Amino acid sequence: MEELFPFLGSWVWWVIAGLLLFLELMAPGVFFIWLAIAAGLTGLADTMFDLPWQAEALLFAAAALVSVLVGRAVLKRRASSDSDHPHLNQRQRAFIGKSFTLKEPIRDGRGKLVIDDTVWDVMGPDAPAGSHVKVTGTDGMRLMVTGD
């Protein structure tokens, strides 16, 4: 890289890593951090072994691929691990398998159900008010119910 950026010398990868870290701070999501790690590893290898720019580019590409794949695996495992709030932002899924009493009847497959002072749209077989229904699933913000 010294041929392309003679004023930076072997520090070009550290500058790239810094710029990628800055982009990570400015952009939503978690992506640029993995590229910054790859640039940092390439900078470390260049400092230690004084690699030609072609080898640096190949090393960066390989390190970026590996770090992105490892990062995806780590984030996927972290997202699927047990949480103390498993239904955060998906409150309707917490009702699956539970039974409730209809406050209003279900007519033509649609009705309303009151759970903890919240009115939910429900879909299921027609049922009169006061009957017991069991939540079997969700369709967006609508609860799917069956007779209990």
Short mmCIF file of C-alpha atoms in Angstrom, two decimals:
data_model
loop_
_atom_site.label_atom_id
_atom_site.label_comp_id
_atom_site.label_asym_id
_atom_site.label_seq_id
_atom_site.Cartn_x
_atom_site.Cartn_y
_atom_site.Cartn_z
CA MET A 1 0.00 0.00 0.00
CA GLU A 2 2.96 2.29 0.37
CA GLU A 3 3.05 2.71 -3.42
CA LEU A 4 -0.56 3.93 -3.42
CA PHE A 5 -0.40 5.95 -0.19
CA PRO A 6 3.24 6.86 0.41
CA PHE A 7 2.34 9.50 3.01
CA LEU A 8 0.68 6.88 5.24
CA GLY A 9 3.18 4.05 5.03
CA SER A 10 2.05 0.92 6.82
CA TRP A 11 -0.51 2.93 8.82
CA VAL A 12 -3.09 2.88 6.01
CA TRP A 13 -4.88 -0.14 7.51
CA TRP A 14 -5.06 1.53 10.91
CA VAL A 15 -6.63 4.59 9.29
CA ILE A 16 -9.11 2.39 7.41
CA ALA A 17 -9.95 0.56 10.65
CA GLY A 18 -10.54 3.90 12.38
CA LEU A 19 -12.79 5.13 9.58
CA LEU A 20 -14.78 1.89 9.68
CA LEU A 21 -15.17 2.21 13.45
CA PHE A 22 -16.44 5.75 12.92
CA LEU A 23 -18.93 4.47 10.34
CA GLU A 24 -20.07 1.85 12.84
CA LEU A 25 -20.87 4.61 15.29
CA MET A 26 -22.77 6.63 12.68
CA ALA A 27 -24.69 3.84 10.92
CA PRO A 28 -27.36 1.66 12.50
CA GLY A 29 -26.73 -2.03 12.85
CA VAL A 30 -23.62 -4.06 13.49
CA PHE A 31 -21.63 -4.50 10.30
CA PHE A 32 -18.72 -2.11 9.96
CA ILE A 33 -17.18 -3.36 13.21
CA TRP A 34 -16.33 -6.67 11.52
CA LEU A 35 -14.66 -4.90 8.62
CA ALA A 36 -12.77 -2.71 11.09
CA ILE A 37 -11.50 -5.84 12.83
CA ALA A 38 -10.34 -7.21 9.46
CA ALA A 39 -8.57 -3.92 8.67
CA GLY A 40 -6.92 -3.96 12.10
CA LEU A 41 -5.71 -7.54 11.60
CA THR A 42 -4.38 -6.61 8.16
CA GLY A 43 -2.59 -3.60 9.65
CA LEU A 44 -1.05 -5.81 12.32
CA ALA A 45 0.12 -8.34 9.73
CA ASP A 46 1.50 -5.54 7.52
CA THR A 47 3.39 -4.03 10.44
CA MET A 48 4.88 -7.39 11.39
CA PHE A 49 5.70 -8.80 7.95
CA ASP A 50 5.83 -5.76 5.57
CA LEU A 51 3.52 -7.39 3.02
CA PRO A 52 3.14 -6.24 -0.60
CA TRP A 53 -0.13 -4.41 -1.30
CA GLN A 54 -1.58 -7.36 -3.23
CA ALA A 55 -1.10 -9.66 -0.24
CA GLU A 56 -2.59 -6.99 2.03
CA ALA A 57 -5.69 -6.72 -0.15
CA LEU A 58 -6.13 -10.51 -0.21
CA LEU A 59 -5.56 -10.74 3.53
CA PHE A 60 -8.12 -8.00 4.15
CA ALA A 61 -10.69 -9.73 1.91
CA ALA A 62 -10.17 -13.06 3.66
CA ALA A 63 -10.19 -11.52 7.14
CA ALA A 64 -13.32 -9.51 6.30
CA LEU A 65 -15.12 -12.63 5.12
CA VAL A 66 -14.14 -14.62 8.18
CA SER A 67 -14.93 -11.82 10.64
CA VAL A 68 -18.35 -11.15 9.08
CA LEU A 69 -19.26 -14.85 9.20
CA VAL A 70 -18.04 -15.18 12.79
CA GLY A 71 -19.88 -11.98 13.72
CA ARG A 72 -23.13 -13.23 12.21
CA ALA A 73 -22.82 -16.50 14.13
CA VAL A 74 -22.13 -14.67 17.39
CA LEU A 75 -25.05 -12.28 16.93
CA LYS A 76 -27.40 -15.08 15.90
CA ARG A 77 -26.46 -17.16 18.94
CA ARG A 78 -26.84 -14.14 21.21
CA ALA A 79 -30.24 -13.29 19.75
CA SER A 80 -31.52 -16.84 20.15
CA SER A 81 -30.27 -17.24 23.72
CA ASP A 82 -32.76 -17.11 26.54
CA SER A 83 -33.74 -13.62 27.53
CA ASP A 84 -35.32 -12.27 30.67
CA HIS A 85 -37.91 -10.65 28.32
CA PRO A 86 -38.57 -13.30 25.64
CA HIS A 87 -41.68 -11.55 24.26
CA LEU A 88 -40.35 -8.00 24.21
CA ASN A 89 -42.06 -6.11 21.35
CA GLN A 90 -44.11 -9.26 20.61
CA ARG A 91 -46.45 -9.27 23.56
CA GLN A 92 -49.16 -11.14 21.68
CA ARG A 93 -46.98 -14.27 21.55
CA ALA A 94 -47.04 -14.50 25.33
CA PHE A 95 -50.77 -15.32 25.11
CA ILE A 96 -50.34 -18.45 22.95
CA GLY A 97 -51.64 -21.50 24.81
CA LYS A 98 -53.61 -19.48 27.37
CA SER A 99 -57.38 -19.38 27.75
CA PHE A 100 -59.52 -16.27 28.11
CA THR A 101 -63.20 -15.34 28.36
CA LEU A 102 -64.73 -13.39 25.49
CA LYS A 103 -66.21 -10.03 26.43
CA GLU A 104 -67.71 -9.61 22.94
CA PRO A 105 -68.90 -12.34 20.57
CA ILE A 106 -66.95 -13.59 17.58
CA ARG A 107 -69.07 -13.10 14.44
CA ASP A 108 -68.09 -14.11 10.91
CA GLY A 109 -64.72 -15.28 12.22
CA ARG A 110 -63.75 -11.92 13.76
CA GLY A 111 -64.17 -10.49 17.20
CA LYS A 112 -62.55 -8.72 20.10
CA LEU A 113 -60.97 -10.00 23.29
CA VAL A 114 -60.01 -7.96 26.34
CA ILE A 115 -56.80 -9.02 28.08
CA ASP A 116 -55.42 -6.88 30.91
CA ASP A 117 -57.26 -3.73 29.80
CA THR A 118 -56.11 -4.16 26.19
CA VAL A 119 -58.55 -4.93 23.40
CA TRP A 120 -57.22 -7.50 20.91
CA ASP A 121 -58.63 -8.41 17.52
CA VAL A 122 -59.25 -12.14 17.33
CA MET A 123 -59.96 -14.58 14.53
CA GLY A 124 -61.63 -17.91 15.09
CA PRO A 125 -64.90 -19.82 15.00
CA ASP A 126 -68.03 -17.90 15.90
CA ALA A 127 -68.64 -17.87 19.64
CA PRO A 128 -70.95 -15.95 21.97
CA ALA A 129 -69.76 -13.44 24.55
CA GLY A 130 -68.73 -15.11 27.80
CA SER A 131 -67.43 -18.28 26.17
CA HIS A 132 -63.91 -19.50 26.82
CA VAL A 133 -61.38 -19.42 23.98
CA LYS A 134 -57.79 -20.55 23.76
CA VAL A 135 -55.16 -18.54 21.86
CA THR A 136 -53.49 -20.85 19.32
CA GLY A 137 -51.35 -18.40 17.38
CA THR A 138 -50.93 -14.90 16.02
CA ASP A 139 -51.33 -13.18 12.68
CA GLY A 140 -49.52 -9.90 13.05
CA MET A 141 -51.28 -8.16 15.93
CA ARG A 142 -54.35 -10.40 15.65
CA LEU A 143 -54.81 -13.41 17.95
CA MET A 144 -55.97 -16.71 16.50
CA VAL A 145 -58.37 -18.53 18.87
CA THR A 146 -60.32 -21.76 19.11
CA GLY A 147 -63.14 -22.81 21.43
CA ASP A 148 -61.86 -24.02 24.77
#
